[in-house]
mmCIF file of C-alpha atoms in Angstrom:
data_model
loop_
_atom_site.group_PDB
_atom_site.id
_atom_site.type_symbol
_atom_site.label_atom_id
_atom_site.label_comp_id
_atom_site.label_asym_id
_atom_site.label_seq_id
_atom_site.Cartn_x
_atom_site.Cartn_y
_atom_site.Cartn_z
ATOM 1 C CA MET C 13 0.000 0.000 0.000
ATOM 2 C CA GLU C 14 1.421 3.348 -1.012
ATOM 3 C CA GLY C 15 0.274 6.761 -2.120
ATOM 4 C CA ASP C 16 0.377 10.528 -1.701
ATOM 5 C CA LEU C 17 -0.487 12.231 1.567
ATOM 6 C CA ASN C 18 -2.183 15.080 -0.275
ATOM 7 C CA THR C 19 -4.652 12.476 -1.599
ATOM 8 C CA ILE C 20 -4.998 10.283 1.489
ATOM 9 C CA PRO C 21 -4.220 12.226 4.694
ATOM 10 C CA LEU C 22 -1.803 10.655 7.148
ATOM 11 C CA THR C 23 -4.503 10.360 9.800
ATOM 12 C CA GLN C 24 -6.616 8.267 7.419
ATOM 13 C CA VAL C 25 -3.663 6.039 6.545
ATOM 14 C CA LEU C 26 -3.032 5.375 10.227
ATOM 15 C CA GLU C 27 -6.723 4.811 10.958
ATOM 16 C CA LEU C 28 -6.911 2.289 8.120
ATOM 17 C CA ILE C 29 -3.914 0.348 9.425
ATOM 18 C CA HIS C 30 -5.275 0.468 12.965
ATOM 19 C CA THR C 31 -8.805 -0.596 12.009
ATOM 20 C CA HIS C 32 -7.529 -3.624 10.115
ATOM 21 C CA ARG C 33 -4.923 -4.406 12.811
ATOM 22 C CA ARG C 34 -2.130 -4.530 10.262
ATOM 23 C CA SER C 35 1.513 -5.097 11.186
ATOM 24 C CA GLY C 36 4.558 -3.855 9.322
ATOM 25 C CA GLY C 37 6.590 -0.803 8.453
ATOM 26 C CA LEU C 38 5.174 2.523 7.318
ATOM 27 C CA GLU C 39 7.614 4.835 5.544
ATOM 28 C CA LEU C 40 6.504 8.460 5.454
ATOM 29 C CA ARG C 41 7.979 11.518 3.823
ATOM 30 C CA ALA C 42 6.843 15.104 4.228
ATOM 31 C CA GLY C 43 9.004 17.174 1.923
ATOM 32 C CA ARG C 44 12.558 16.150 2.806
ATOM 33 C CA LEU C 45 11.584 14.905 6.266
ATOM 34 C CA PRO C 46 11.265 11.107 6.636
ATOM 35 C CA LEU C 47 9.585 9.110 9.377
ATOM 36 C CA SER C 48 9.761 5.334 9.750
ATOM 37 C CA LEU C 49 7.017 3.714 11.827
ATOM 38 C CA ARG C 50 6.785 0.149 13.080
ATOM 39 C CA LEU C 51 3.269 -1.102 13.700
ATOM 40 C CA SER C 52 2.015 -4.265 15.336
ATOM 41 C CA ALA C 53 -1.669 -5.222 15.191
ATOM 42 C CA GLY C 54 -2.490 -1.631 14.275
ATOM 43 C CA GLU C 55 -0.573 -0.037 17.153
ATOM 44 C CA VAL C 56 2.555 2.101 16.767
ATOM 45 C CA VAL C 57 5.460 0.373 18.521
ATOM 46 C CA GLY C 58 8.455 2.192 17.029
ATOM 47 C CA ALA C 59 9.369 5.402 15.228
ATOM 48 C CA ALA C 60 12.465 7.110 13.877
ATOM 49 C CA ILE C 61 13.516 10.167 11.921
ATOM 50 C CA LEU C 62 16.794 8.740 10.614
ATOM 51 C CA ASP C 63 18.796 8.057 13.812
ATOM 52 C CA TRP C 64 16.436 9.992 16.111
ATOM 53 C CA GLU C 65 14.269 7.247 17.578
ATOM 54 C CA GLY C 66 11.308 7.035 19.905
ATOM 55 C CA LEU C 67 8.106 8.814 20.799
ATOM 56 C CA GLU C 68 9.751 12.246 20.877
ATOM 57 C CA ALA C 69 10.784 11.897 17.234
ATOM 58 C CA LEU C 70 7.316 10.690 16.253
ATOM 59 C CA LEU C 71 5.578 13.645 17.896
ATOM 60 C CA ALA C 72 7.917 16.089 16.142
ATOM 61 C CA PHE C 73 6.749 14.868 12.725
ATOM 62 C CA PRO C 74 3.771 16.756 11.241
ATOM 63 C CA LEU C 75 0.511 14.882 11.720
ATOM 64 C CA HIS C 76 -1.119 16.876 8.926
ATOM 65 C CA PRO C 77 1.579 17.388 6.269
ATOM 66 C CA ARG C 78 0.466 19.436 3.284
ATOM 67 C CA GLU C 79 2.186 17.047 0.928
ATOM 68 C CA GLY C 80 4.221 13.892 1.055
ATOM 69 C CA SER C 81 4.102 10.179 0.457
ATOM 70 C CA PHE C 82 3.599 6.910 2.307
ATOM 71 C CA ARG C 83 4.472 3.277 1.737
ATOM 72 C CA PHE C 84 3.342 0.390 3.940
ATOM 73 C CA GLN C 85 5.197 -2.924 3.916
ATOM 74 C CA PRO C 86 3.461 -5.789 5.794
ATOM 75 C CA ALA C 87 5.501 -7.770 8.321
ATOM 76 C CA PRO C 88 4.817 -10.203 11.179
ATOM 77 C CA PRO C 89 3.520 -8.728 14.466
ATOM 78 C CA SER C 90 6.116 -7.519 16.953
ATOM 79 C CA PRO C 91 6.241 -8.216 20.709
ATOM 80 C CA GLU C 92 7.131 -4.554 21.331
ATOM 81 C CA ARG C 93 4.730 -2.557 23.462
ATOM 82 C CA PRO C 94 2.861 0.365 21.861
ATOM 83 C CA PHE C 95 3.954 3.884 22.733
ATOM 84 C CA LEU C 96 0.349 4.622 23.725
ATOM 85 C CA PRO C 97 -3.036 3.137 22.843
ATOM 86 C CA PHE C 98 -3.862 4.332 19.336
ATOM 87 C CA PRO C 99 -6.594 6.895 20.220
ATOM 88 C CA ALA C 100 -4.412 8.390 22.963
ATOM 89 C CA LEU C 101 -1.407 8.500 20.643
ATOM 90 C CA MET C 102 -3.317 10.382 17.962
ATOM 91 C CA GLY C 103 -4.570 12.902 20.501
ATOM 92 C CA GLU C 104 -1.101 13.409 21.958
ATOM 93 C CA TRP C 105 0.420 13.752 18.494
ATOM 94 C CA ALA C 106 -2.048 16.522 17.619
ATOM 95 C CA ARG C 107 -1.511 18.275 20.957
ATOM 96 C CA VAL C 108 2.282 18.210 20.714
ATOM 97 C CA ASN C 109 2.200 19.442 17.106
ATOM 98 C CA ASP C 110 0.156 22.419 18.302
ATOM 99 C CA GLU C 111 2.626 23.058 21.119
ATOM 100 C CA TRP C 112 5.579 22.985 18.723
ATOM 101 C CA ASP C 113 3.812 25.492 16.481
ATOM 102 C CA ARG C 114 3.201 27.810 19.437
ATOM 103 C CA PHE C 115 6.718 27.656 20.859
ATOM 104 C CA ARG C 116 8.290 28.158 17.443
ATOM 105 C CA THR C 117 6.658 31.565 17.071
ATOM 106 C CA LEU C 118 9.494 32.864 19.285
ATOM 107 C CA VAL C 119 12.172 30.139 19.045
ATOM 108 C CA ASP C 120 12.322 28.757 15.522
ATOM 109 C CA SER C 121 14.003 25.451 16.370
ATOM 110 C CA PRO C 122 15.629 23.622 19.287
ATOM 111 C CA SER C 123 18.995 24.230 17.612
ATOM 112 C CA ARG C 124 18.669 27.993 18.114
ATOM 113 C CA VAL C 125 21.272 29.334 20.537
ATOM 114 C CA LEU C 126 19.889 31.588 23.271
ATOM 115 C CA GLU C 127 21.640 33.903 25.710
ATOM 116 C CA ALA C 128 20.497 34.702 29.233
ATOM 117 C CA ILE C 129 19.883 38.432 29.662
ATOM 118 C CA ARG C 130 18.981 38.039 33.312
ATOM 119 C CA PRO C 131 20.608 34.793 34.457
ATOM 120 C CA LYS C 132 17.989 33.875 37.028
ATOM 121 C CA GLU C 133 16.963 30.256 37.352
ATOM 122 C CA PRO C 134 16.172 28.235 35.413
ATOM 123 C CA TYR C 135 17.870 30.286 32.692
ATOM 124 C CA GLY C 136 21.400 30.311 34.075
ATOM 125 C CA VAL C 137 22.166 27.343 31.831
ATOM 126 C CA PHE C 138 22.020 29.713 28.837
ATOM 127 C CA GLN C 139 24.830 31.976 30.064
ATOM 128 C CA GLY C 140 27.440 32.186 27.334
ATOM 129 C CA GLY C 141 24.960 30.911 24.757
ATOM 130 C CA LYS C 142 23.407 27.467 24.531
ATOM 131 C CA SER C 143 20.899 25.759 22.255
ATOM 132 C CA VAL C 144 17.543 24.571 23.544
ATOM 133 C CA ARG C 145 18.589 20.972 22.879
ATOM 134 C CA ALA C 146 21.709 21.459 24.993
ATOM 135 C CA ALA C 147 19.600 23.064 27.721
ATOM 136 C CA ALA C 148 17.209 20.089 27.696
ATOM 137 C CA LYS C 149 20.162 17.790 28.300
ATOM 138 C CA ALA C 150 21.541 20.019 31.068
ATOM 139 C CA TRP C 151 18.148 20.223 32.767
ATOM 140 C CA GLY C 152 17.437 16.530 32.274
ATOM 141 C CA VAL C 153 13.973 17.225 30.862
ATOM 142 C CA PRO C 154 12.159 16.243 27.646
ATOM 143 C CA LEU C 155 12.853 18.467 24.665
ATOM 144 C CA LEU C 156 9.320 19.868 24.561
ATOM 145 C CA ILE C 157 9.583 20.989 28.195
ATOM 146 C CA ALA C 158 12.881 22.716 27.437
ATOM 147 C CA MET C 159 11.303 24.385 24.417
ATOM 148 C CA GLU C 160 8.445 25.659 26.568
ATOM 149 C CA ARG C 161 10.897 27.112 29.102
ATOM 150 C CA ALA C 162 12.862 28.777 26.295
ATOM 151 C CA TYR C 163 9.653 30.192 24.817
ATOM 152 C CA MET C 164 8.653 31.617 28.196
ATOM 153 C CA GLY C 165 12.134 33.029 28.737
ATOM 154 C CA VAL C 166 12.122 34.843 25.400
ATOM 155 C CA ARG C 167 8.566 36.072 25.931
ATOM 156 C CA GLU C 168 9.379 37.446 29.385
ATOM 157 C CA GLY C 169 12.636 39.045 28.249
ATOM 158 C CA ASP C 170 14.956 36.759 30.217
ATOM 159 C CA LEU C 171 16.414 35.097 27.112
ATOM 160 C CA TYR C 172 17.554 36.499 23.786
ATOM 161 C CA PRO C 173 17.895 34.453 20.552
ATOM 162 C CA LEU C 174 21.388 34.797 19.107
ATOM 163 C CA ARG C 175 22.064 34.744 15.381
ATOM 164 C CA ARG C 176 23.442 31.217 15.378
ATOM 165 C CA TYR C 177 22.444 27.593 15.756
ATOM 166 C CA ALA C 178 23.978 24.523 17.357
ATOM 167 C CA TRP C 179 24.711 23.088 13.908
ATOM 168 C CA TYR C 180 27.156 25.947 13.241
ATOM 169 C CA ALA C 181 29.709 23.800 15.096
ATOM 170 C CA LEU C 182 29.542 21.011 12.489
ATOM 171 C CA ARG C 183 32.578 20.354 10.325
ATOM 172 C CA ILE C 184 31.619 18.851 6.975
ATOM 173 C CA ARG C 185 34.250 17.098 4.900
ATOM 174 C CA HIS C 186 33.370 16.155 1.342
ATOM 175 C CA GLN C 187 34.891 12.751 0.597
ATOM 176 C CA GLY C 188 35.418 13.310 -3.121
ATOM 177 C CA ARG C 189 32.354 11.488 -4.460
ATOM 178 C CA ARG C 190 30.465 13.606 -6.942
ATOM 179 C CA SER C 191 26.842 13.768 -5.959
ATOM 180 C CA ARG C 192 23.671 15.474 -7.030
ATOM 181 C CA THR C 193 23.869 17.667 -3.939
ATOM 182 C CA LEU C 194 27.373 18.891 -4.677
ATOM 183 C CA GLU C 195 26.531 19.393 -8.331
ATOM 184 C CA GLU C 196 23.841 21.810 -7.186
ATOM 185 C CA PHE C 197 25.912 23.401 -4.405
ATOM 186 C CA GLY C 198 29.296 22.986 -6.073
ATOM 187 C CA HIS C 199 30.489 26.443 -5.071
ATOM 188 C CA LEU C 200 30.540 25.186 -1.463
ATOM 189 C CA LEU C 201 32.907 22.337 -2.322
ATOM 190 C CA SER C 202 36.118 24.242 -1.621
ATOM 191 C CA LEU C 203 34.816 25.204 1.825
ATOM 192 C CA LEU C 204 33.694 21.712 2.845
ATOM 193 C CA ASP C 205 37.136 20.314 3.605
ATOM 194 C CA GLY C 206 36.689 19.828 7.350
ATOM 195 C CA SER C 207 39.108 22.624 8.227
ATOM 196 C CA ARG C 208 36.378 25.023 9.336
ATOM 197 C CA ASN C 209 32.998 24.617 10.940
ATOM 198 C CA LEU C 210 29.796 25.776 9.299
ATOM 199 C CA GLY C 211 29.676 28.890 11.448
ATOM 200 C CA GLU C 212 33.045 29.901 10.024
ATOM 201 C CA VAL C 213 31.829 29.134 6.493
ATOM 202 C CA ILE C 214 28.844 31.428 7.076
ATOM 203 C CA ALA C 215 31.118 34.100 8.572
ATOM 204 C CA GLU C 216 33.075 34.068 5.292
ATOM 205 C CA GLY C 217 29.969 35.299 3.503
ATOM 206 C CA VAL C 218 28.034 32.178 2.529
ATOM 207 C CA PRO C 219 24.318 32.850 3.208
ATOM 208 C CA VAL C 220 22.920 30.844 6.104
ATOM 209 C CA GLY C 221 19.900 29.883 3.994
ATOM 210 C CA LEU C 222 22.156 28.360 1.352
ATOM 211 C CA VAL C 223 24.065 26.308 3.923
ATOM 212 C CA ARG C 224 20.778 25.190 5.451
ATOM 213 C CA ARG C 225 19.394 24.045 2.091
ATOM 214 C CA TYR C 226 22.609 22.170 1.374
ATOM 215 C CA LEU C 227 22.441 20.372 4.725
ATOM 216 C CA VAL C 228 18.796 19.393 4.289
ATOM 217 C CA GLN C 229 19.445 17.920 0.863
ATOM 218 C CA ALA C 230 22.660 16.164 1.890
ATOM 219 C CA LEU C 231 21.147 14.717 5.080
ATOM 220 C CA ALA C 232 18.006 13.514 3.310
ATOM 221 C CA ALA C 233 20.109 11.881 0.577
ATOM 222 C CA GLY C 234 22.398 10.176 3.106
ATOM 223 C CA GLU C 235 25.438 12.037 1.778
ATOM 224 C CA VAL C 236 26.190 13.585 5.177
ATOM 225 C CA MET C 237 25.750 11.362 8.227
ATOM 226 C CA PRO C 238 26.789 13.091 11.461
ATOM 227 C CA PRO C 239 25.554 11.693 14.783
ATOM 228 C CA GLY C 240 22.164 13.181 15.561
ATOM 229 C CA ARG C 241 21.337 13.662 11.889
ATOM 230 C CA GLY C 242 17.658 12.880 12.519
ATOM 231 C CA TRP C 243 17.028 15.695 14.969
ATOM 232 C CA LEU C 244 19.319 17.948 12.933
ATOM 233 C CA LEU C 245 17.200 17.416 9.820
ATOM 234 C CA ARG C 246 14.019 18.091 11.801
ATOM 235 C CA ASP C 247 15.468 21.316 13.220
ATOM 236 C CA LEU C 248 16.666 22.511 9.820
ATOM 237 C CA THR C 249 13.271 21.937 8.222
ATOM 238 C CA TRP C 250 11.600 23.767 11.108
ATOM 239 C CA GLU C 251 13.950 26.697 10.546
ATOM 240 C CA MET C 252 13.182 26.734 6.830
ATOM 241 C CA GLU C 253 9.458 26.765 7.556
ATOM 242 C CA ARG C 254 9.899 29.711 9.912
ATOM 243 C CA GLU C 255 11.994 31.642 7.384
ATOM 244 C CA GLY C 256 9.622 30.817 4.534
ATOM 245 C CA GLU C 257 12.435 29.113 2.630
ATOM 246 C CA PRO C 258 11.473 26.464 0.063
ATOM 247 C CA THR C 259 12.463 22.929 1.021
ATOM 248 C CA PRO C 260 14.776 21.295 -1.554
ATOM 249 C CA PRO C 261 12.794 18.883 -3.765
#
């Protein structure tokens, strides 16, 4: 079973699988963002955006993508436990999507680096500049909770978004293989030698939007595979949505 999500909405695809208690893998794609689901007897038992696995990754994927595709491959049932009973999962997915949309009105992605203007708790962790993802790890809380705290901090004037992202620290080395991505972004080739991080590349005058589009295309094509590439791809696509940038086809 396969098709387009602009013809059959994702919610209907999931309802169909659940109603018929099907087991197998469901591969989804919304623009350049992939999501792999494992289902057993109609219940969702596993999810991943590339190497970002678990319920948190699932809930970060759009439940109502404007366009995309799906492909279901039947498989034997799994002994894994569902994340949540199906009706509860669908409700939580919708709720968390709404929360992400609200928080991103002030903080475009969890990779955004924030600075503490008034370093009162709990915002002291942002002194010197730290991304929301790094703050979530420091606080020991789920990413959505950290995003809510960051949103409140920016809204109340305790935090200030800096003009950089956590992914600026990445060093990308092109390994010499000609690819479709580098054919399109060939002018970046001389800068992608691993000697400088992406923040330094941007500081040399390369537009941040261009670097972002390159990363999205390279990550989605499997041409760049840093640890954490799943959450990185999600953050980049969130940033592009906020900036109104077109996602690479």
